[in-house]
Amino acid sequence: MKKLIIHGDPGVRRDGVIEYDGEEYVLFAIDKQGEWHGPDRVQLWCTVGSEDEREAFEKREFVPHWLETEGVDAEAVEVVRKSGASA
């Protein structure tokens, strides 16, 4: 599990699936930043991980501040599934 800050909005929502750097990640949570006074593009601050990590996320068996954090442009993210509703 890690934090992925996506610069721009590739159109994904919670429970969507993305591919980044050769790996697939499920988006467990998304916080949208920068709509009012932020940078020139919005940022999606995502908690991502594999489907095997979902239970640990739901039970909060992790420390958010200790997660590895990576920043990436929206163009580097491939959307596999936009949200959980469109599964």
PDB file of N, CA and C in Angstrom:
ATOM      1  N   MET A   1       0.850  -1.161   0.000  1.00  0.00           N
ATOM      2  CA  MET A   1       0.000   0.000   0.000  1.00  0.00           C
ATOM      3  C   MET A   1       0.903   1.233   0.000  1.00  0.00           C
ATOM      4  N   LYS A   2       0.458   2.280  -0.723  1.00  0.00           N
ATOM      5  CA  LYS A   2       1.222   3.517  -0.745  1.00  0.00           C
ATOM      6  C   LYS A   2       0.316   4.676  -1.112  1.00  0.00           C
ATOM      7  N   LYS A   3       0.843   5.885  -0.972  1.00  0.00           N
ATOM      8  CA  LYS A   3       0.165   7.097  -1.407  1.00  0.00           C
ATOM      9  C   LYS A   3       0.678   7.435  -2.790  1.00  0.00           C
ATOM     10  N   LEU A   4      -0.233   7.751  -3.696  1.00  0.00           N
ATOM     11  CA  LEU A   4       0.134   8.155  -5.047  1.00  0.00           C
ATOM     12  C   LEU A   4      -0.532   9.500  -5.305  1.00  0.00           C
ATOM     13  N   ILE A   5       0.269  10.523  -5.529  1.00  0.00           N
ATOM     14  CA  ILE A   5      -0.257  11.851  -5.828  1.00  0.00           C
ATOM     15  C   ILE A   5      -0.254  12.002  -7.339  1.00  0.00           C
ATOM     16  N   ILE A   6      -1.447  12.066  -7.915  1.00  0.00           N
ATOM     17  CA  ILE A   6      -1.588  12.175  -9.367  1.00  0.00           C
ATOM     18  C   ILE A   6      -1.819  13.643  -9.709  1.00  0.00           C
ATOM     19  N   HIS A   7      -0.916  14.227 -10.476  1.00  0.00           N
ATOM     20  CA  HIS A   7      -1.023  15.624 -10.897  1.00  0.00           C
ATOM     21  C   HIS A   7      -1.880  15.681 -12.150  1.00  0.00           C
ATOM     22  N   GLY A   8      -3.111  16.163 -11.993  1.00  0.00           N
ATOM     23  CA  GLY A   8      -4.110  16.130 -13.057  1.00  0.00           C
ATOM     24  C   GLY A   8      -5.153  15.097 -12.694  1.00  0.00           C
ATOM     25  N   ASP A   9      -6.221  15.041 -13.465  1.00  0.00           N
ATOM     26  CA  ASP A   9      -7.302  14.105 -13.166  1.00  0.00           C
ATOM     27  C   ASP A   9      -7.527  13.184 -14.360  1.00  0.00           C
ATOM     28  N   PRO A  10      -7.079  11.920 -14.257  1.00  0.00           N
ATOM     29  CA  PRO A  10      -7.283  10.988 -15.368  1.00  0.00           C
ATOM     30  C   PRO A  10      -8.708  10.422 -15.432  1.00  0.00           C
ATOM     31  N   GLY A  11      -9.585  10.852 -14.516  1.00  0.00           N
ATOM     32  CA  GLY A  11     -10.980  10.419 -14.553  1.00  0.00           C
ATOM     33  C   GLY A  11     -11.279   9.202 -13.712  1.00  0.00           C
ATOM     34  N   VAL A  12     -10.452   8.887 -12.737  1.00  0.00           N
ATOM     35  CA  VAL A  12     -10.695   7.726 -11.878  1.00  0.00           C
ATOM     36  C   VAL A  12     -11.375   8.155 -10.587  1.00  0.00           C
ATOM     37  N   ARG A  13     -12.051   7.210  -9.981  1.00  0.00           N
ATOM     38  CA  ARG A  13     -12.721   7.445  -8.706  1.00  0.00           C
ATOM     39  C   ARG A  13     -12.434   6.263  -7.790  1.00  0.00           C
ATOM     40  N   ARG A  14     -12.961   6.348  -6.562  1.00  0.00           N
ATOM     41  CA  ARG A  14     -12.714   5.317  -5.550  1.00  0.00           C
ATOM     42  C   ARG A  14     -13.086   3.933  -6.078  1.00  0.00           C
ATOM     43  N   ASP A  15     -12.286   2.966  -5.764  1.00  0.00           N
ATOM     44  CA  ASP A  15     -12.410   1.566  -6.177  1.00  0.00           C
ATOM     45  C   ASP A  15     -12.110   1.350  -7.658  1.00  0.00           C
ATOM     46  N   GLY A  16     -11.604   2.376  -8.322  1.00  0.00           N
ATOM     47  CA  GLY A  16     -11.136   2.204  -9.689  1.00  0.00           C
ATOM     48  C   GLY A  16      -9.814   1.451  -9.689  1.00  0.00           C
ATOM     49  N   VAL A  17      -9.351   1.075 -10.868  1.00  0.00           N
ATOM     50  CA  VAL A  17      -8.089   0.352 -11.005  1.00  0.00           C
ATOM     51  C   VAL A  17      -7.235   1.098 -12.024  1.00  0.00           C
ATOM     52  N   ILE A  18      -5.975   1.318 -11.662  1.00  0.00           N
ATOM     53  CA  ILE A  18      -5.047   1.978 -12.566  1.00  0.00           C
ATOM     54  C   ILE A  18      -3.818   1.108 -12.755  1.00  0.00           C
ATOM     55  N   GLU A  19      -3.107   1.366 -13.836  1.00  0.00           N
ATOM     56  CA  GLU A  19      -1.814   0.728 -14.037  1.00  0.00           C
ATOM     57  C   GLU A  19      -0.779   1.840 -14.071  1.00  0.00           C
ATOM     58  N   TYR A  20       0.240   1.674 -13.244  1.00  0.00           N
ATOM     59  CA  TYR A  20       1.319   2.655 -13.170  1.00  0.00           C
ATOM     60  C   TYR A  20       2.626   1.915 -12.958  1.00  0.00           C
ATOM     61  N   ASP A  21       3.606   2.248 -13.737  1.00  0.00           N
ATOM     62  CA  ASP A  21       4.945   1.682 -13.605  1.00  0.00           C
ATOM     63  C   ASP A  21       4.915   0.149 -13.670  1.00  0.00           C
ATOM     64  N   GLY A  22       4.059  -0.389 -14.548  1.00  0.00           N
ATOM     65  CA  GLY A  22       3.999  -1.831 -14.762  1.00  0.00           C
ATOM     66  C   GLY A  22       3.208  -2.613 -13.739  1.00  0.00           C
ATOM     67  N   GLU A  23       2.551  -1.934 -12.786  1.00  0.00           N
ATOM     68  CA  GLU A  23       1.768  -2.629 -11.762  1.00  0.00           C
ATOM     69  C   GLU A  23       0.342  -2.093 -11.732  1.00  0.00           C
ATOM     70  N   GLU A  24      -0.607  -2.962 -11.392  1.00  0.00           N
ATOM     71  CA  GLU A  24      -1.993  -2.547 -11.227  1.00  0.00           C
ATOM     72  C   GLU A  24      -2.248  -2.212  -9.768  1.00  0.00           C
ATOM     73  N   TYR A  25      -2.986  -1.124  -9.550  1.00  0.00           N
ATOM     74  CA  TYR A  25      -3.329  -0.686  -8.201  1.00  0.00           C
ATOM     75  C   TYR A  25      -4.827  -0.416  -8.120  1.00  0.00           C
ATOM     76  N   VAL A  26      -5.416  -0.770  -6.979  1.00  0.00           N
ATOM     77  CA  VAL A  26      -6.798  -0.423  -6.672  1.00  0.00           C
ATOM     78  C   VAL A  26      -6.754   0.878  -5.888  1.00  0.00           C
ATOM     79  N   LEU A  27      -7.642   1.813  -6.223  1.00  0.00           N
ATOM     80  CA  LEU A  27      -7.703   3.088  -5.509  1.00  0.00           C
ATOM     81  C   LEU A  27      -8.651   2.946  -4.332  1.00  0.00           C
ATOM     82  N   PHE A  28      -8.101   2.815  -3.126  1.00  0.00           N
ATOM     83  CA  PHE A  28      -8.910   2.631  -1.928  1.00  0.00           C
ATOM     84  C   PHE A  28      -9.551   3.941  -1.478  1.00  0.00           C
ATOM     85  N   ALA A  29      -8.832   5.057  -1.610  1.00  0.00           N
ATOM     86  CA  ALA A  29      -9.339   6.364  -1.182  1.00  0.00           C
ATOM     87  C   ALA A  29      -8.713   7.438  -2.058  1.00  0.00           C
ATOM     88  N   ILE A  30      -9.487   8.492  -2.316  1.00  0.00           N
ATOM     89  CA  ILE A  30      -8.998   9.611  -3.122  1.00  0.00           C
ATOM     90  C   ILE A  30      -9.410  10.916  -2.454  1.00  0.00           C
ATOM     91  N   ASP A  31      -8.455  11.826  -2.299  1.00  0.00           N
ATOM     92  CA  ASP A  31      -8.733  13.187  -1.846  1.00  0.00           C
ATOM     93  C   ASP A  31      -8.342  14.120  -2.972  1.00  0.00           C
ATOM     94  N   LYS A  32      -9.291  14.936  -3.430  1.00  0.00           N
ATOM     95  CA  LYS A  32      -9.035  15.860  -4.529  1.00  0.00           C
ATOM     96  C   LYS A  32      -8.573  17.192  -3.949  1.00  0.00           C
ATOM     97  N   GLN A  33      -7.415  17.654  -4.367  1.00  0.00           N
ATOM     98  CA  GLN A  33      -6.804  18.877  -3.840  1.00  0.00           C
ATOM     99  C   GLN A  33      -6.617  19.899  -4.950  1.00  0.00           C
ATOM    100  N   GLY A  34      -6.676  21.176  -4.593  1.00  0.00           N
ATOM    101  CA  GLY A  34      -6.286  22.237  -5.507  1.00  0.00           C
ATOM    102  C   GLY A  34      -7.371  22.800  -6.393  1.00  0.00           C
ATOM    103  N   GLU A  35      -8.633  22.609  -6.058  1.00  0.00           N
ATOM    104  CA  GLU A  35      -9.699  23.138  -6.910  1.00  0.00           C
ATOM    105  C   GLU A  35      -9.837  24.656  -6.776  1.00  0.00           C
ATOM    106  N   TRP A  36      -9.616  25.198  -5.580  1.00  0.00           N
ATOM    107  CA  TRP A  36      -9.830  26.632  -5.367  1.00  0.00           C
ATOM    108  C   TRP A  36      -8.555  27.438  -5.486  1.00  0.00           C
ATOM    109  N   HIS A  37      -7.579  27.137  -4.664  1.00  0.00           N
ATOM    110  CA  HIS A  37      -6.383  27.971  -4.603  1.00  0.00           C
ATOM    111  C   HIS A  37      -5.104  27.189  -4.854  1.00  0.00           C
ATOM    112  N   GLY A  38      -5.249  26.000  -5.361  1.00  0.00           N
ATOM    113  CA  GLY A  38      -4.105  25.108  -5.500  1.00  0.00           C
ATOM    114  C   GLY A  38      -3.266  25.373  -6.727  1.00  0.00           C
ATOM    115  N   PRO A  39      -2.536  24.382  -7.160  1.00  0.00           N
ATOM    116  CA  PRO A  39      -1.691  24.505  -8.340  1.00  0.00           C
ATOM    117  C   PRO A  39      -2.533  24.646  -9.607  1.00  0.00           C
ATOM    118  N   ASP A  40      -1.878  24.771 -10.761  1.00  0.00           N
ATOM    119  CA  ASP A  40      -2.603  24.971 -12.018  1.00  0.00           C
ATOM    120  C   ASP A  40      -3.466  23.778 -12.402  1.00  0.00           C
ATOM    121  N   ARG A  41      -3.136  22.588 -11.930  1.00  0.00           N
ATOM    122  CA  ARG A  41      -3.956  21.391 -12.169  1.00  0.00           C
ATOM    123  C   ARG A  41      -4.332  20.793 -10.823  1.00  0.00           C
ATOM    124  N   VAL A  42      -5.493  20.149 -10.779  1.00  0.00           N
ATOM    125  CA  VAL A  42      -5.880  19.481  -9.535  1.00  0.00           C
ATOM    126  C   VAL A  42      -4.926  18.326  -9.255  1.00  0.00           C
ATOM    127  N   GLN A  43      -4.905  17.912  -8.016  1.00  0.00           N
ATOM    128  CA  GLN A  43      -4.116  16.756  -7.610  1.00  0.00           C
ATOM    129  C   GLN A  43      -5.052  15.761  -6.935  1.00  0.00           C
ATOM    130  N   LEU A  44      -4.878  14.489  -7.260  1.00  0.00           N
ATOM    131  CA  LEU A  44      -5.608  13.430  -6.583  1.00  0.00           C
ATOM    132  C   LEU A  44      -4.626  12.737  -5.644  1.00  0.00           C
ATOM    133  N   TRP A  45      -4.870  12.842  -4.357  1.00  0.00           N
ATOM    134  CA  TRP A  45      -4.034  12.183  -3.364  1.00  0.00           C
ATOM    135  C   TRP A  45      -4.693  10.840  -3.072  1.00  0.00           C
ATOM    136  N   CYS A  46      -4.124   9.769  -3.599  1.00  0.00           N
ATOM    137  CA  CYS A  46      -4.747   8.451  -3.570  1.00  0.00           C
ATOM    138  C   CYS A  46      -4.012   7.499  -2.628  1.00  0.00           C
ATOM    139  N   THR A  47      -4.777   6.704  -1.913  1.00  0.00           N
ATOM    140  CA  THR A  47      -4.234   5.564  -1.191  1.00  0.00           C
ATOM    141  C   THR A  47      -4.494   4.368  -2.094  1.00  0.00           C
ATOM    142  N   VAL A  48      -3.414   3.754  -2.562  1.00  0.00           N
ATOM    143  CA  VAL A  48      -3.533   2.663  -3.530  1.00  0.00           C
ATOM    144  C   VAL A  48      -2.855   1.407  -2.995  1.00  0.00           C
ATOM    145  N   GLY A  49      -3.240   0.280  -3.553  1.00  0.00           N
ATOM    146  CA  GLY A  49      -2.618  -0.979  -3.181  1.00  0.00           C
ATOM    147  C   GLY A  49      -3.202  -2.107  -4.000  1.00  0.00           C
ATOM    148  N   SER A  50      -2.781  -3.304  -3.684  1.00  0.00           N
ATOM    149  CA  SER A  50      -3.312  -4.481  -4.369  1.00  0.00           C
ATOM    150  C   SER A  50      -4.625  -4.891  -3.692  1.00  0.00           C
ATOM    151  N   GLU A  51      -5.399  -5.703  -4.377  1.00  0.00           N
ATOM    152  CA  GLU A  51      -6.666  -6.170  -3.812  1.00  0.00           C
ATOM    153  C   GLU A  51      -6.422  -6.943  -2.511  1.00  0.00           C
ATOM    154  N   ASP A  52      -5.267  -7.580  -2.376  1.00  0.00           N
ATOM    155  CA  ASP A  52      -4.920  -8.313  -1.161  1.00  0.00           C
ATOM    156  C   ASP A  52      -4.778  -7.388   0.054  1.00  0.00           C
ATOM    157  N   GLU A  53      -4.549  -6.106  -0.182  1.00  0.00           N
ATOM    158  CA  GLU A  53      -4.357  -5.146   0.916  1.00  0.00           C
ATOM    159  C   GLU A  53      -5.655  -4.450   1.327  1.00  0.00           C
ATOM    160  N   ARG A  54      -6.762  -4.764   0.662  1.00  0.00           N
ATOM    161  CA  ARG A  54      -8.030  -4.082   0.951  1.00  0.00           C
ATOM    162  C   ARG A  54      -8.459  -4.252   2.414  1.00  0.00           C
ATOM    163  N   GLU A  55      -8.362  -5.454   2.941  1.00  0.00           N
ATOM    164  CA  GLU A  55      -8.792  -5.683   4.322  1.00  0.00           C
ATOM    165  C   GLU A  55      -7.956  -4.860   5.302  1.00  0.00           C
ATOM    166  N   ALA A  56      -6.655  -4.787   5.076  1.00  0.00           N
ATOM    167  CA  ALA A  56      -5.788  -3.977   5.936  1.00  0.00           C
ATOM    168  C   ALA A  56      -6.186  -2.503   5.854  1.00  0.00           C
ATOM    169  N   PHE A  57      -6.562  -2.032   4.661  1.00  0.00           N
ATOM    170  CA  PHE A  57      -7.008  -0.646   4.512  1.00  0.00           C
ATOM    171  C   PHE A  57      -8.314  -0.427   5.267  1.00  0.00           C
ATOM    172  N   GLU A  58      -9.281  -1.317   5.075  1.00  0.00           N
ATOM    173  CA  GLU A  58     -10.590  -1.148   5.704  1.00  0.00           C
ATOM    174  C   GLU A  58     -10.518  -1.217   7.224  1.00  0.00           C
ATOM    175  N   LYS A  59      -9.593  -2.019   7.751  1.00  0.00           N
ATOM    176  CA  LYS A  59      -9.431  -2.136   9.202  1.00  0.00           C
ATOM    177  C   LYS A  59      -8.440  -1.117   9.752  1.00  0.00           C
ATOM    178  N   ARG A  60      -7.885  -0.282   8.861  1.00  0.00           N
ATOM    179  CA  ARG A  60      -6.902   0.745   9.228  1.00  0.00           C
ATOM    180  C   ARG A  60      -5.677   0.148   9.914  1.00  0.00           C
ATOM    181  N   GLU A  61      -5.195  -0.956   9.364  1.00  0.00           N
ATOM    182  CA  GLU A  61      -4.012  -1.621   9.902  1.00  0.00           C
ATOM    183  C   GLU A  61      -2.746  -1.085   9.243  1.00  0.00           C
ATOM    184  N   PHE A  62      -2.654   0.235   9.173  1.00  0.00           N
ATOM    185  CA  PHE A  62      -1.484   0.897   8.603  1.00  0.00           C
ATOM    186  C   PHE A  62      -1.404   2.305   9.194  1.00  0.00           C
ATOM    187  N   VAL A  63      -0.249   2.924   9.097  1.00  0.00           N
ATOM    188  CA  VAL A  63      -0.070   4.296   9.548  1.00  0.00           C
ATOM    189  C   VAL A  63       0.061   5.165   8.299  1.00  0.00           C
ATOM    190  N   PRO A  64      -0.942   6.012   8.015  1.00  0.00           N
ATOM    191  CA  PRO A  64      -0.925   6.788   6.770  1.00  0.00           C
ATOM    192  C   PRO A  64       0.345   7.604   6.565  1.00  0.00           C
ATOM    193  N   HIS A  65       0.895   8.162   7.623  1.00  0.00           N
ATOM    194  CA  HIS A  65       2.087   9.005   7.498  1.00  0.00           C
ATOM    195  C   HIS A  65       3.339   8.211   7.173  1.00  0.00           C
ATOM    196  N   TRP A  66       3.294   6.898   7.334  1.00  0.00           N
ATOM    197  CA  TRP A  66       4.467   6.068   7.053  1.00  0.00           C
ATOM    198  C   TRP A  66       4.415   5.405   5.684  1.00  0.00           C
ATOM    199  N   LEU A  67       3.337   5.637   4.940  1.00  0.00           N
ATOM    200  CA  LEU A  67       3.241   5.041   3.612  1.00  0.00           C
ATOM    201  C   LEU A  67       4.225   5.701   2.655  1.00  0.00           C
ATOM    202  N   GLU A  68       4.792   4.905   1.780  1.00  0.00           N
ATOM    203  CA  GLU A  68       5.637   5.435   0.713  1.00  0.00           C
ATOM    204  C   GLU A  68       4.760   6.364  -0.135  1.00  0.00           C
ATOM    205  N   THR A  69       5.301   7.513  -0.517  1.00  0.00           N
ATOM    206  CA  THR A  69       4.546   8.484  -1.306  1.00  0.00           C
ATOM    207  C   THR A  69       5.270   8.759  -2.606  1.00  0.00           C
ATOM    208  N   GLU A  70       4.508   8.752  -3.705  1.00  0.00           N
ATOM    209  CA  GLU A  70       5.060   9.004  -5.032  1.00  0.00           C
ATOM    210  C   GLU A  70       4.181  10.006  -5.746  1.00  0.00           C
ATOM    211  N   GLY A  71       4.795  10.884  -6.526  1.00  0.00           N
ATOM    212  CA  GLY A  71       4.058  11.819  -7.360  1.00  0.00           C
ATOM    213  C   GLY A  71       4.194  11.420  -8.821  1.00  0.00           C
ATOM    214  N   VAL A  72       3.107  11.581  -9.586  1.00  0.00           N
ATOM    215  CA  VAL A  72       3.115  11.162 -10.983  1.00  0.00           C
ATOM    216  C   VAL A  72       2.146  12.046 -11.764  1.00  0.00           C
ATOM    217  N   ASP A  73       2.458  12.303 -13.029  1.00  0.00           N
ATOM    218  CA  ASP A  73       1.536  13.031 -13.898  1.00  0.00           C
ATOM    219  C   ASP A  73       0.411  12.107 -14.343  1.00  0.00           C
ATOM    220  N   ALA A  74      -0.752  12.672 -14.558  1.00  0.00           N
ATOM    221  CA  ALA A  74      -1.918  11.889 -14.970  1.00  0.00           C
ATOM    222  C   ALA A  74      -1.658  11.137 -16.276  1.00  0.00           C
ATOM    223  N   GLU A  75      -0.816  11.683 -17.129  1.00  0.00           N
ATOM    224  CA  GLU A  75      -0.524  11.048 -18.410  1.00  0.00           C
ATOM    225  C   GLU A  75       0.247   9.729 -18.246  1.00  0.00           C
ATOM    226  N   ALA A  76       0.914   9.542 -17.104  1.00  0.00           N
ATOM    227  CA  ALA A  76       1.689   8.329 -16.862  1.00  0.00           C
ATOM    228  C   ALA A  76       0.841   7.202 -16.267  1.00  0.00           C
ATOM    229  N   VAL A  77      -0.425   7.494 -15.998  1.00  0.00           N
ATOM    230  CA  VAL A  77      -1.333   6.525 -15.387  1.00  0.00           C
ATOM    231  C   VAL A  77      -2.297   6.008 -16.455  1.00  0.00           C
ATOM    232  N   GLU A  78      -2.402   4.691 -16.560  1.00  0.00           N
ATOM    233  CA  GLU A  78      -3.381   4.093 -17.472  1.00  0.00           C
ATOM    234  C   GLU A  78      -4.582   3.640 -16.651  1.00  0.00           C
ATOM    235  N   VAL A  79      -5.750   4.096 -17.026  1.00  0.00           N
ATOM    236  CA  VAL A  79      -6.974   3.741 -16.314  1.00  0.00           C
ATOM    237  C   VAL A  79      -7.471   2.392 -16.830  1.00  0.00           C
ATOM    238  N   VAL A  80      -7.511   1.403 -15.945  1.00  0.00           N
ATOM    239  CA  VAL A  80      -8.020   0.074 -16.285  1.00  0.00           C
ATOM    240  C   VAL A  80      -9.528   0.033 -16.055  1.00  0.00           C
ATOM    241  N   ARG A  81      -9.952   0.577 -14.917  1.00  0.00           N
ATOM    242  CA  ARG A  81     -11.384   0.661 -14.578  1.00  0.00           C
ATOM    243  C   ARG A  81     -11.592   1.984 -13.846  1.00  0.00           C
ATOM    244  N   LYS A  82     -12.541   2.807 -14.298  1.00  0.00           N
ATOM    245  CA  LYS A  82     -12.728   4.150 -13.763  1.00  0.00           C
ATOM    246  C   LYS A  82     -13.193   4.174 -12.304  1.00  0.00           C
ATOM    247  N   SER A  83     -14.097   3.264 -11.927  1.00  0.00           N
ATOM    248  CA  SER A  83     -14.573   3.226 -10.556  1.00  0.00           C
ATOM    249  C   SER A  83     -15.111   1.839 -10.237  1.00  0.00           C
ATOM    250  N   GLY A  84     -15.455   1.639  -8.973  1.00  0.00           N
ATOM    251  CA  GLY A  84     -15.983   0.345  -8.565  1.00  0.00           C
ATOM    252  C   GLY A  84     -17.346   0.047  -9.157  1.00  0.00           C
ATOM    253  N   ALA A  85     -18.117   1.088  -9.458  1.00  0.00           N
ATOM    254  CA  ALA A  85     -19.470   0.923  -9.983  1.00  0.00           C
ATOM    255  C   ALA A  85     -19.473   0.355 -11.397  1.00  0.00           C
ATOM    256  N   SER A  86     -18.402   0.586 -12.154  1.00  0.00           N
ATOM    257  CA  SER A  86     -18.372   0.131 -13.544  1.00  0.00           C
ATOM    258  C   SER A  86     -17.610  -1.165 -13.711  1.00  0.00           C
ATOM    259  N   ALA A  87     -17.599  -1.970 -12.661  1.00  0.00           N
ATOM    260  CA  ALA A  87     -16.841  -3.220 -12.690  1.00  0.00           C
ATOM    261  C   ALA A  87     -17.394  -4.201 -13.689  1.00  0.00           C
TER     262      ALA A  87
END
